Amino acid sequence: MFTDPIADYLTRIRNAQTARHKVVEIPASNLKKEITKILHEKGYILNYKFDEGKPGIIKIALKYNAKTKAPAISNIERVSSPGHRKYTGAEELPRVLNGLGIAVVSTSRGVMSDKEARTQGIGGEVLCYVY
């Protein structure tokens, strides 16, 4: 089994985009579902579907530029890992690419983007950067 399911989730998306897949299937968890919702809200993925079967699978439709065929997500990287957690307060939340990217933050009020957490004035664990 994995020691870091979020890193596996991010790697599956990264690999699927490198291979130019239209859809990627990922084992589901509540945290992964919340990250998927944020990626969809911010326009990094086309669509998603939660298959509530026995194991539970998230199907993600990846987004590419129509002209250049470049993936919408140019980089997606893990920040906090099980062996090295990275927590920040609301004032110290990172600005990814000077506001062009997002940081996904797990807070006491749920998983949200860095901008939402800053607006609500709460910090938390920085899960990943997406740009």
PDB file of C-alpha atoms in Angstrom:
ATOM      1  CA  MET A   1       0.000   0.000   0.000  1.00  0.00           C
ATOM      2  CA  PHE A   2       1.066   3.634  -0.439  1.00  0.00           C
ATOM      3  CA  THR A   3       2.549   5.673   2.324  1.00  0.00           C
ATOM      4  CA  ASP A   4       1.398   8.912   0.649  1.00  0.00           C
ATOM      5  CA  PRO A   5      -1.906   8.653  -1.249  1.00  0.00           C
ATOM      6  CA  ILE A   6      -1.932  12.380  -2.138  1.00  0.00           C
ATOM      7  CA  ALA A   7       1.480  12.102  -3.826  1.00  0.00           C
ATOM      8  CA  ASP A   8       0.121   9.083  -5.750  1.00  0.00           C
ATOM      9  CA  TYR A   9      -2.948  11.133  -6.795  1.00  0.00           C
ATOM     10  CA  LEU A  10      -0.775  14.003  -8.054  1.00  0.00           C
ATOM     11  CA  THR A  11       1.603  11.620  -9.850  1.00  0.00           C
ATOM     12  CA  ARG A  12      -1.265   9.860 -11.652  1.00  0.00           C
ATOM     13  CA  ILE A  13      -2.526  13.235 -12.944  1.00  0.00           C
ATOM     14  CA  ARG A  14       1.009  14.285 -13.955  1.00  0.00           C
ATOM     15  CA  ASN A  15       1.673  10.979 -15.768  1.00  0.00           C
ATOM     16  CA  ALA A  16      -1.704  10.961 -17.532  1.00  0.00           C
ATOM     17  CA  GLN A  17      -1.100  14.474 -18.865  1.00  0.00           C
ATOM     18  CA  THR A  18       2.391  13.562 -20.040  1.00  0.00           C
ATOM     19  CA  ALA A  19       0.897  10.596 -21.921  1.00  0.00           C
ATOM     20  CA  ARG A  20      -1.903  12.879 -23.272  1.00  0.00           C
ATOM     21  CA  HIS A  21      -4.729  10.798 -21.782  1.00  0.00           C
ATOM     22  CA  LYS A  22      -8.235  12.277 -21.821  1.00  0.00           C
ATOM     23  CA  VAL A  23      -9.375  10.584 -18.595  1.00  0.00           C
ATOM     24  CA  VAL A  24      -7.497   9.287 -15.554  1.00  0.00           C
ATOM     25  CA  GLU A  25      -8.930   6.975 -12.868  1.00  0.00           C
ATOM     26  CA  ILE A  26      -7.754   7.386  -9.286  1.00  0.00           C
ATOM     27  CA  PRO A  27      -8.724   5.468  -6.105  1.00  0.00           C
ATOM     28  CA  ALA A  28     -11.061   7.713  -4.114  1.00  0.00           C
ATOM     29  CA  SER A  29     -10.836   9.196  -0.633  1.00  0.00           C
ATOM     30  CA  ASN A  30     -12.626  12.178   0.868  1.00  0.00           C
ATOM     31  CA  LEU A  31      -9.467  14.318   0.748  1.00  0.00           C
ATOM     32  CA  LYS A  32      -8.827  13.443  -2.918  1.00  0.00           C
ATOM     33  CA  LYS A  33     -12.463  14.295  -3.742  1.00  0.00           C
ATOM     34  CA  GLU A  34     -12.067  17.730  -2.157  1.00  0.00           C
ATOM     35  CA  ILE A  35      -8.810  18.389  -4.054  1.00  0.00           C
ATOM     36  CA  THR A  36     -10.548  17.299  -7.294  1.00  0.00           C
ATOM     37  CA  LYS A  37     -13.415  19.747  -6.644  1.00  0.00           C
ATOM     38  CA  ILE A  38     -10.919  22.598  -6.146  1.00  0.00           C
ATOM     39  CA  LEU A  39      -9.033  21.705  -9.355  1.00  0.00           C
ATOM     40  CA  HIS A  40     -12.358  21.784 -11.237  1.00  0.00           C
ATOM     41  CA  GLU A  41     -13.485  25.100  -9.663  1.00  0.00           C
ATOM     42  CA  LYS A  42     -10.187  26.754 -10.580  1.00  0.00           C
ATOM     43  CA  GLY A  43     -10.314  25.445 -14.171  1.00  0.00           C
ATOM     44  CA  TYR A  44      -7.391  23.005 -14.095  1.00  0.00           C
ATOM     45  CA  ILE A  45      -9.517  19.981 -15.093  1.00  0.00           C
ATOM     46  CA  LEU A  46     -12.505  19.699 -17.450  1.00  0.00           C
ATOM     47  CA  ASN A  47     -14.760  17.523 -15.324  1.00  0.00           C
ATOM     48  CA  TYR A  48     -14.825  14.749 -12.749  1.00  0.00           C
ATOM     49  CA  LYS A  49     -17.077  11.897 -11.663  1.00  0.00           C
ATOM     50  CA  PHE A  50     -17.129  10.006  -8.395  1.00  0.00           C
ATOM     51  CA  ASP A  51     -17.914   6.309  -8.975  1.00  0.00           C
ATOM     52  CA  GLU A  52     -19.235   5.055  -5.655  1.00  0.00           C
ATOM     53  CA  GLY A  53     -18.478   1.381  -6.287  1.00  0.00           C
ATOM     54  CA  LYS A  54     -16.833  -0.973  -3.797  1.00  0.00           C
ATOM     55  CA  PRO A  55     -13.319   0.533  -3.926  1.00  0.00           C
ATOM     56  CA  GLY A  56     -14.515   4.006  -4.986  1.00  0.00           C
ATOM     57  CA  ILE A  57     -12.911   5.647  -8.012  1.00  0.00           C
ATOM     58  CA  ILE A  58     -12.537   9.239  -9.155  1.00  0.00           C
ATOM     59  CA  LYS A  59     -12.629   9.708 -12.938  1.00  0.00           C
ATOM     60  CA  ILE A  60     -10.994  12.985 -13.978  1.00  0.00           C
ATOM     61  CA  ALA A  61     -11.332  14.448 -17.484  1.00  0.00           C
ATOM     62  CA  LEU A  62      -8.062  16.281 -18.112  1.00  0.00           C
ATOM     63  CA  LYS A  63      -7.970  19.703 -19.750  1.00  0.00           C
ATOM     64  CA  TYR A  64      -5.694  20.703 -22.638  1.00  0.00           C
ATOM     65  CA  ASN A  65      -5.244  23.907 -24.649  1.00  0.00           C
ATOM     66  CA  ALA A  66      -7.243  23.621 -27.913  1.00  0.00           C
ATOM     67  CA  LYS A  67      -4.522  25.128 -30.146  1.00  0.00           C
ATOM     68  CA  THR A  68      -1.220  24.081 -28.586  1.00  0.00           C
ATOM     69  CA  LYS A  69      -2.470  20.820 -27.002  1.00  0.00           C
ATOM     70  CA  ALA A  70      -0.558  21.801 -23.841  1.00  0.00           C
ATOM     71  CA  PRO A  71      -1.994  20.503 -20.527  1.00  0.00           C
ATOM     72  CA  ALA A  72      -3.857  23.040 -18.347  1.00  0.00           C
ATOM     73  CA  ILE A  73      -1.713  21.960 -15.390  1.00  0.00           C
ATOM     74  CA  SER A  74       1.903  22.776 -16.241  1.00  0.00           C
ATOM     75  CA  ASN A  75       3.136  21.674 -12.824  1.00  0.00           C
ATOM     76  CA  ILE A  76       1.566  19.977  -9.818  1.00  0.00           C
ATOM     77  CA  GLU A  77       3.806  19.282  -6.831  1.00  0.00           C
ATOM     78  CA  ARG A  78       3.438  17.919  -3.311  1.00  0.00           C
ATOM     79  CA  VAL A  79       4.472  20.289  -0.522  1.00  0.00           C
ATOM     80  CA  SER A  80       3.571  18.576   2.736  1.00  0.00           C
ATOM     81  CA  SER A  81       4.386  14.883   3.042  1.00  0.00           C
ATOM     82  CA  PRO A  82       3.698  12.344   5.810  1.00  0.00           C
ATOM     83  CA  GLY A  83       7.312  12.584   6.985  1.00  0.00           C
ATOM     84  CA  HIS A  84       7.544  16.361   6.722  1.00  0.00           C
ATOM     85  CA  ARG A  85       4.296  18.250   7.295  1.00  0.00           C
ATOM     86  CA  LYS A  86       4.208  21.936   6.297  1.00  0.00           C
ATOM     87  CA  TYR A  87       1.783  24.093   8.265  1.00  0.00           C
ATOM     88  CA  THR A  88       1.386  27.833   7.764  1.00  0.00           C
ATOM     89  CA  GLY A  89      -0.711  30.572   9.306  1.00  0.00           C
ATOM     90  CA  ALA A  90      -3.096  32.722   7.256  1.00  0.00           C
ATOM     91  CA  GLU A  91      -0.499  35.515   6.943  1.00  0.00           C
ATOM     92  CA  GLU A  92       2.279  33.188   5.721  1.00  0.00           C
ATOM     93  CA  LEU A  93       0.240  31.271   3.097  1.00  0.00           C
ATOM     94  CA  PRO A  94       2.350  31.029  -0.072  1.00  0.00           C
ATOM     95  CA  ARG A  95       1.464  32.856  -3.292  1.00  0.00           C
ATOM     96  CA  VAL A  96       2.076  30.403  -6.129  1.00  0.00           C
ATOM     97  CA  LEU A  97       3.543  32.086  -9.252  1.00  0.00           C
ATOM     98  CA  ASN A  98       2.612  35.473  -7.757  1.00  0.00           C
ATOM     99  CA  GLY A  99      -1.084  34.539  -7.696  1.00  0.00           C
ATOM    100  CA  LEU A 100      -1.289  32.760 -11.076  1.00  0.00           C
ATOM    101  CA  GLY A 101      -1.237  29.296  -9.479  1.00  0.00           C
ATOM    102  CA  ILE A 102      -2.937  27.907  -6.391  1.00  0.00           C
ATOM    103  CA  ALA A 103      -1.859  26.194  -3.217  1.00  0.00           C
ATOM    104  CA  VAL A 104      -4.305  23.582  -1.893  1.00  0.00           C
ATOM    105  CA  VAL A 105      -4.589  23.934   1.880  1.00  0.00           C
ATOM    106  CA  SER A 106      -6.201  21.567   4.386  1.00  0.00           C
ATOM    107  CA  THR A 107      -7.696  23.745   7.131  1.00  0.00           C
ATOM    108  CA  SER A 108      -9.918  23.217  10.153  1.00  0.00           C
ATOM    109  CA  ARG A 109     -12.837  24.311   7.925  1.00  0.00           C
ATOM    110  CA  GLY A 110     -12.033  21.830   5.142  1.00  0.00           C
ATOM    111  CA  VAL A 111      -9.838  21.748   2.054  1.00  0.00           C
ATOM    112  CA  MET A 112      -9.616  25.028   0.112  1.00  0.00           C
ATOM    113  CA  SER A 113      -7.368  27.125  -2.089  1.00  0.00           C
ATOM    114  CA  ASP A 114      -4.824  29.519  -0.592  1.00  0.00           C
ATOM    115  CA  LYS A 115      -6.908  32.544  -1.669  1.00  0.00           C
ATOM    116  CA  GLU A 116     -10.020  31.275   0.142  1.00  0.00           C
ATOM    117  CA  ALA A 117      -8.010  30.452   3.288  1.00  0.00           C
ATOM    118  CA  ARG A 118      -6.415  33.924   3.232  1.00  0.00           C
ATOM    119  CA  THR A 119      -9.861  35.540   2.857  1.00  0.00           C
ATOM    120  CA  GLN A 120     -11.239  33.540   5.805  1.00  0.00           C
ATOM    121  CA  GLY A 121      -8.116  34.270   7.840  1.00  0.00           C
ATOM    122  CA  ILE A 122      -7.216  30.650   8.589  1.00  0.00           C
ATOM    123  CA  GLY A 123      -4.047  28.664   7.986  1.00  0.00           C
ATOM    124  CA  GLY A 124      -3.434  24.952   7.753  1.00  0.00           C
ATOM    125  CA  GLU A 125      -1.412  22.238   6.084  1.00  0.00           C
ATOM    126  CA  VAL A 126      -0.221  23.148   2.569  1.00  0.00           C
ATOM    127  CA  LEU A 127      -0.900  19.981   0.547  1.00  0.00           C
ATOM    128  CA  CYS A 128       0.270  20.931  -2.955  1.00  0.00           C
ATOM    129  CA  TYR A 129       0.976  23.665  -5.491  1.00  0.00           C
ATOM    130  CA  VAL A 130      -0.803  23.716  -8.860  1.00  0.00           C
ATOM    131  CA  TYR A 131       0.141  25.995 -11.756  1.00  0.00           C
TER     132      TYR A 131
END
